Coordinates of C-alpha atoms in Angstrom, one line a residue:
X72 CA 42.8 211.3 -3.8
X73 CA 41.3 208.1 -2.5
X74 CA 44.8 206.7 -2.6
X75 CA 46.0 209.3 -0.3
X76 CA 43.2 209.2 2.3
X77 CA 43.9 205.4 2.3
X78 CA 47.6 205.5 2.9
X79 CA 47.2 208.1 5.5
X80 CA 44.7 206.0 7.2
X81 CA 46.8 203.3 7.2
X82 CA 49.9 205.3 8.7
X83 CA 47.6 206.4 11.4
X84 CA 46.2 202.9 12.3
X85 CA 49.8 201.2 12.0
X86 CA 50.9 201.8 15.7
X87 CA 47.6 200.5 16.8
X88 CA 48.0 197.4 14.6
X89 CA 51.5 196.6 15.7
X90 CA 50.7 197.0 19.3
X91 CA 47.7 194.5 18.8
X92 CA 50.1 192.0 17.1
X93 CA 52.5 192.6 20.0
X94 CA 50.1 191.9 22.5
X95 CA 49.0 188.8 21.2
X96 CA 52.6 187.6 20.9
X97 CA 53.1 188.3 24.5
X98 CA 50.0 186.7 25.4
X99 CA 50.8 183.6 23.6
X100 CA 54.4 183.5 25.2
X101 CA 53.1 183.9 28.4
X102 CA 50.4 181.1 27.9
X103 CA 53.3 178.8 26.7
X104 CA 55.5 179.6 29.5
X105 CA 52.4 178.8 32.1
X106 CA 51.9 175.6 30.2
X107 CA 55.5 174.9 30.6
X108 CA 55.6 175.4 34.1
X109 CA 52.8 173.0 34.8
X110 CA 55.1 170.4 33.8
X111 CA 56.5 168.5 36.6
X112 CA 60.1 167.2 36.3
X113 CA 60.9 163.8 38.0
X114 CA 64.3 162.2 38.2
X115 CA 63.9 158.5 38.7
X116 CA 66.9 156.2 39.8
X117 CA 66.1 152.8 38.8
X118 CA 68.4 150.2 40.6
X119 CA 68.9 148.2 37.4
X120 CA 67.2 145.8 35.0
X121 CA 68.0 142.5 36.7
X122 CA 64.7 140.9 36.5
X123 CA 61.5 141.0 34.5
X124 CA 59.9 142.5 37.5
X125 CA 62.4 145.3 37.7
X126 CA 61.7 145.9 33.7
X127 CA 58.1 145.9 34.2
X128 CA 58.5 148.4 37.2
X129 CA 60.4 150.9 35.1
X130 CA 57.7 150.5 32.1
X131 CA 55.0 151.2 34.6
X132 CA 56.8 154.6 35.7
X133 CA 57.6 155.3 32.2
X134 CA 53.9 154.8 31.1
X135 CA 52.6 157.0 34.1
X136 CA 54.9 159.8 34.3
X137 CA 54.2 161.1 30.6
X138 CA 54.2 164.8 29.4
X139 CA 50.3 164.0 28.6
X140 CA 49.9 163.5 32.4
X141 CA 51.9 166.4 33.1
X142 CA 55.5 164.8 33.7
X143 CA 58.8 165.1 32.4
X144 CA 60.4 161.9 33.5
X145 CA 64.2 161.9 33.7
X146 CA 65.3 158.1 34.1
X147 CA 68.6 156.7 35.1
X148 CA 69.5 153.0 35.3
X149 CA 71.9 152.2 38.3
X150 CA 73.1 149.0 36.7
X151 CA 72.8 147.3 40.2
X152 CA 75.4 149.7 41.8
X153 CA 74.5 152.0 44.7
X154 CA 77.5 154.4 43.7
X155 CA 75.7 154.9 40.1
X156 CA 72.4 155.7 42.0
X157 CA 74.1 158.2 44.4
X158 CA 75.6 159.8 41.4
X159 CA 72.3 160.0 39.6
X160 CA 70.4 161.6 42.6
X161 CA 73.1 164.2 42.8
X162 CA 72.7 165.0 39.0
X163 CA 68.8 165.3 39.6
X164 CA 69.6 167.6 42.4
X165 CA 71.8 169.8 40.2
X166 CA 69.3 169.8 37.5
X167 CA 66.8 171.0 39.8
X168 CA 64.0 168.5 39.3
X169 CA 60.7 168.8 41.3
X170 CA 60.9 165.2 42.6
X171 CA 63.2 162.3 43.0
X172 CA 61.9 158.9 42.8
X173 CA 64.4 156.2 44.1
X174 CA 64.3 152.4 44.0
X175 CA 67.3 151.7 46.1
X176 CA 69.8 148.9 45.6
X177 CA 70.3 148.4 49.4
X178 CA 69.0 149.7 52.5
X179 CA 71.9 151.6 54.0
X180 CA 74.3 154.4 52.8
X181 CA 71.8 157.1 51.8
X182 CA 71.9 159.6 54.4
X183 CA 74.3 161.9 52.9
X184 CA 72.7 162.2 49.5
X185 CA 69.1 162.2 50.9
X186 CA 70.2 165.1 53.2
X187 CA 71.4 166.9 50.1
X188 CA 67.9 166.5 48.5
X189 CA 66.1 167.5 51.5
X190 CA 68.5 170.7 51.9
X191 CA 67.6 171.4 48.1
X192 CA 63.8 171.2 48.9
X193 CA 63.2 168.2 46.5
X194 CA 60.9 165.6 47.9
X195 CA 62.1 162.0 47.5
X196 CA 59.6 159.2 47.1
X197 CA 61.0 155.5 47.5
X198 CA 59.4 152.8 45.5
X199 CA 59.9 149.1 46.0
X200 CA 62.7 149.0 48.5
X201 CA 63.3 151.1 51.6
X202 CA 66.0 152.9 52.9
X203 CA 67.5 152.4 56.6
X204 CA 67.9 156.0 57.9
X205 CA 67.6 157.2 61.4
X206 CA 65.8 160.4 60.2
X207 CA 62.6 159.4 58.4
X208 CA 62.0 162.9 57.2
X209 CA 64.8 162.3 54.4
X210 CA 62.1 160.9 52.2
X211 CA 58.4 161.9 51.9
X212 CA 57.0 158.2 51.5
X213 CA 57.5 154.7 50.2
X214 CA 55.1 152.6 48.0
X215 CA 55.9 148.8 47.5
X216 CA 55.2 145.4 49.0
X217 CA 55.3 143.8 52.5
X218 CA 58.1 141.3 51.5
X219 CA 58.0 139.7 54.8
X220 CA 54.3 139.2 54.5
X221 CA 54.8 137.7 51.2
X222 CA 57.2 135.2 52.6
X223 CA 54.5 134.4 55.5
X224 CA 52.0 133.7 52.7
X225 CA 54.5 131.4 51.0
X226 CA 55.6 129.6 54.2
X227 CA 51.9 129.3 55.2
X228 CA 51.1 127.6 51.9
X229 CA 54.1 125.1 52.2
X230 CA 52.8 124.3 55.7
X231 CA 49.4 123.5 54.5
X232 CA 50.7 121.5 51.6
X233 CA 53.0 119.4 53.8
X234 CA 50.0 118.7 56.6
X235 CA 47.7 117.8 53.7
X236 CA 50.4 115.1 52.4
X237 CA 51.4 114.0 55.9
X238 CA 55.0 115.0 55.4
X239 CA 56.8 115.4 58.9
X240 CA 58.7 118.9 59.1
X241 CA 62.0 117.1 59.7
X242 CA 61.6 115.5 56.1
X243 CA 61.7 119.0 54.4
X244 CA 65.3 119.8 53.5
X245 CA 65.1 123.4 52.2
X246 CA 67.6 125.8 50.4
X247 CA 67.2 129.3 50.0
X248 CA 68.6 131.0 47.0
X249 CA 68.3 134.8 48.1
X250 CA 68.0 138.0 46.2
X251 CA 70.5 140.7 46.3
X252 CA 71.9 140.8 49.9
X253 CA 70.8 143.9 51.8
X254 CA 68.1 144.7 49.7
X255 CA 64.4 145.3 51.3
X256 CA 62.9 142.3 49.4
X257 CA 65.7 139.8 50.4
X258 CA 65.5 140.8 54.0
X259 CA 62.0 140.3 54.3
X260 CA 61.6 137.1 52.3
X261 CA 64.8 135.6 54.0
X262 CA 63.5 136.4 57.4
X263 CA 59.9 135.1 56.6
X264 CA 61.4 131.6 55.8
X265 CA 64.0 131.5 58.6
X266 CA 61.2 132.2 61.3
X267 CA 58.8 129.6 59.6
X268 CA 61.9 127.0 59.5
X269 CA 62.4 127.5 63.4
X270 CA 58.6 127.5 64.3
X271 CA 57.7 124.5 62.2
X272 CA 61.2 122.5 62.5
X273 CA 61.8 122.4 58.9
X274 CA 65.8 121.7 57.8
X275 CA 66.7 124.9 56.2
X276 CA 69.9 123.8 55.3
X277 CA 71.7 126.9 53.7
X278 CA 71.0 130.6 52.2
X279 CA 72.9 131.7 49.1
X280 CA 72.5 134.7 47.2
X281 CA 71.6 134.5 43.5
X282 CA 71.3 138.3 42.9
X283 CA 67.7 138.1 41.4
X284 CA 69.1 136.9 38.2
X285 CA 68.5 133.9 36.1
X286 CA 72.0 132.9 35.5
X287 CA 73.2 133.2 39.0
X288 CA 70.2 131.2 40.0
X289 CA 71.4 128.6 37.7
X290 CA 75.0 128.8 38.9
X291 CA 74.1 128.7 42.6
X292 CA 71.5 125.8 42.2
X293 CA 74.3 123.8 40.3
X294 CA 76.7 124.4 43.1
X295 CA 74.1 123.4 45.8
X296 CA 73.6 120.1 44.1
X297 CA 77.3 119.2 44.5
X298 CA 77.1 120.0 48.3
X299 CA 74.0 118.5 49.4
X300 CA 72.3 115.4 48.2
X301 CA 68.9 115.6 49.8
X302 CA 67.5 118.8 48.9
X303 CA 63.7 118.6 48.3
X304 CA 62.7 122.0 48.5
X305 CA 64.1 125.3 46.7
X306 CA 63.0 128.5 48.0
X307 CA 63.8 131.2 45.3
X308 CA 63.4 134.9 46.2
X309 CA 62.4 135.8 42.6
X310 CA 61.1 134.0 39.4
X311 CA 64.3 134.7 37.4
X312 CA 66.3 132.5 39.9
X313 CA 63.6 129.8 40.0
X314 CA 63.8 129.5 36.2
X315 CA 67.6 129.3 36.4
X316 CA 67.4 126.9 39.3
X317 CA 64.8 124.6 37.5
X318 CA 67.3 124.6 34.4
X319 CA 70.1 123.4 36.8
X320 CA 68.0 120.7 38.7
X321 CA 66.8 119.3 35.2
X322 CA 70.2 119.4 33.8
X323 CA 71.3 117.4 36.7
X324 CA 68.8 114.7 36.0
X325 CA 66.4 115.8 39.0
X326 CA 62.7 115.8 38.7
X327 CA 61.0 119.0 39.5
X328 CA 57.3 118.8 41.1
X329 CA 55.5 118.2 44.4
X330 CA 56.3 114.7 44.9
X331 CA 59.0 115.5 47.4
X332 CA 58.9 112.2 49.2
X333 CA 59.6 110.2 46.1
X334 CA 62.7 112.0 44.6
X335 CA 61.2 115.2 43.2
X336 CA 62.4 118.6 44.1
X337 CA 59.8 121.3 44.8
X338 CA 60.5 124.9 43.5
X339 CA 58.7 127.9 45.0
X340 CA 59.2 131.6 44.0
X341 CA 58.1 135.2 44.1
X342 CA 56.8 137.8 41.8
X343 CA 54.4 136.3 39.3
X344 CA 55.2 138.7 36.4
X345 CA 57.5 136.5 34.2
X346 CA 55.3 134.5 31.7
X347 CA 57.7 131.4 31.6
X348 CA 57.4 131.3 35.5
X349 CA 53.7 131.3 35.1
X350 CA 53.7 128.7 32.8
X351 CA 56.0 126.6 34.8
X352 CA 53.4 127.1 37.6
X353 CA 50.6 125.9 35.3
X354 CA 52.6 122.8 34.5
X355 CA 53.8 122.2 38.1
X356 CA 57.3 122.9 37.8
X357 CA 57.0 125.9 40.1
X358 CA 54.5 124.8 42.9
X359 CA 53.7 128.2 44.2
X360 CA 54.4 131.8 43.5
X361 CA 53.9 134.8 46.0
X362 CA 52.7 137.8 44.1
X363 CA 54.8 141.0 44.0
X364 CA 53.1 143.8 42.1
X365 CA 55.4 145.9 40.2
X366 CA 53.0 148.4 38.8
X367 CA 53.9 151.3 40.9
X368 CA 53.8 154.1 38.2
X369 CA 50.2 155.2 38.7
X370 CA 50.7 154.9 42.4
X371 CA 53.6 157.4 42.2
X372 CA 51.7 159.4 40.2
X373 CA 49.2 159.7 42.6
X374 CA 51.5 160.4 45.6
X375 CA 53.2 163.6 43.6
X376 CA 49.6 165.0 42.8
X377 CA 48.9 164.6 46.4
X378 CA 52.1 166.3 47.6
X379 CA 51.3 169.0 44.7
X380 CA 47.9 169.6 46.2
X381 CA 49.7 170.4 49.8
X382 CA 48.6 166.8 51.0
X383 CA 50.5 164.7 53.4
X384 CA 50.3 161.2 52.0
X385 CA 50.5 157.9 54.2
X386 CA 54.4 157.4 55.0
X387 CA 54.2 153.5 53.9
X388 CA 52.0 152.6 51.3
X389 CA 51.4 148.9 50.6
X390 CA 50.2 147.2 47.5
X391 CA 47.7 144.3 47.6
X392 CA 49.1 140.7 46.6
X393 CA 48.0 137.3 46.4
X394 CA 49.3 133.7 45.6
X395 CA 49.5 131.4 42.5
X396 CA 49.3 127.6 42.4
X397 CA 48.4 124.9 40.3
X398 CA 48.3 122.4 43.4
X399 CA 44.6 121.7 44.2
X400 CA 45.0 120.3 47.6
X401 CA 45.7 123.9 49.0
X402 CA 42.7 126.4 48.4
X403 CA 43.6 129.2 50.9
X404 CA 46.0 130.2 53.6
X405 CA 45.5 132.5 56.7
X406 CA 48.3 134.8 57.6
X407 CA 47.9 137.3 60.7
X408 CA 44.1 136.5 60.7
X409 CA 43.6 137.3 56.9
X410 CA 42.6 134.5 54.5
X411 CA 44.1 134.4 51.1
X412 CA 42.6 132.4 48.3
X413 CA 45.0 130.7 46.0
X414 CA 44.6 131.8 42.4
X415 CA 45.2 130.0 39.4
X416 CA 48.3 131.3 37.3

């Protein structure tokens, strides 16, 4: 009799038990869906891996935009080709990502694909380099360096150095190994040097692209040595090219250093990320490095979170940067009314 009552009781309770189990399952599924919905998918089109700065920049993005921080990062390497980046952006649009982060190879040629992103209501954040478009609403904001200011700091340092050594402006014979033509960094760093050369009367002999790579920097420097016999300052628009240029100089029997009135060749550079370049700066092979900060990941994360909260970030977001040098005679420089203290590398 007890077994019968127990069986009947179970039969009567079974619908409630099943309903209860079903409710918990639906609740758990809804919770999982809500959690999944909180993940922000970001498509990141990096222009390539041509330098240590670029690789550090990529790593910073990958470390910041993680699932633990609420992000799903889709990374595409453009291999220094704008066409690859445009394809990547269109793929992101088709995938329906929440945000697109773009580090453009060059400034021009982006109107069509950025218009497609805007039509799809996907905000675009630019990092490092900018785009030259008439309609600035095609991207939400930009974060990166003031490349012309970097150059102004470098040329102010070079002016201070030559003043302290009593070196006449006409005795500076400079070659510029440029970055990728048309990139924001190349434009700003080239313009800054050209303006300073005109202002101070320096002999800026030529400008040749080294594409921001060590191998091209080495190749270009070797060719320049064959064309000019009086080079005493090599202005390299990034560290990797400077390393290649120093290799070419030393292979040609040249001495690298600050004693430019007695046969040495001074090398200056930009970035301050590559450990070899910093060591060269400590040794005096690179006389000065203008810092270019690559750690944009946390900044991009903050910009996306601001947009998610309905805020409107500043259109242009600059990072703070300094100068590194082992030359003790120059302690600081003043650019546009701001004093910058020279740091040890």
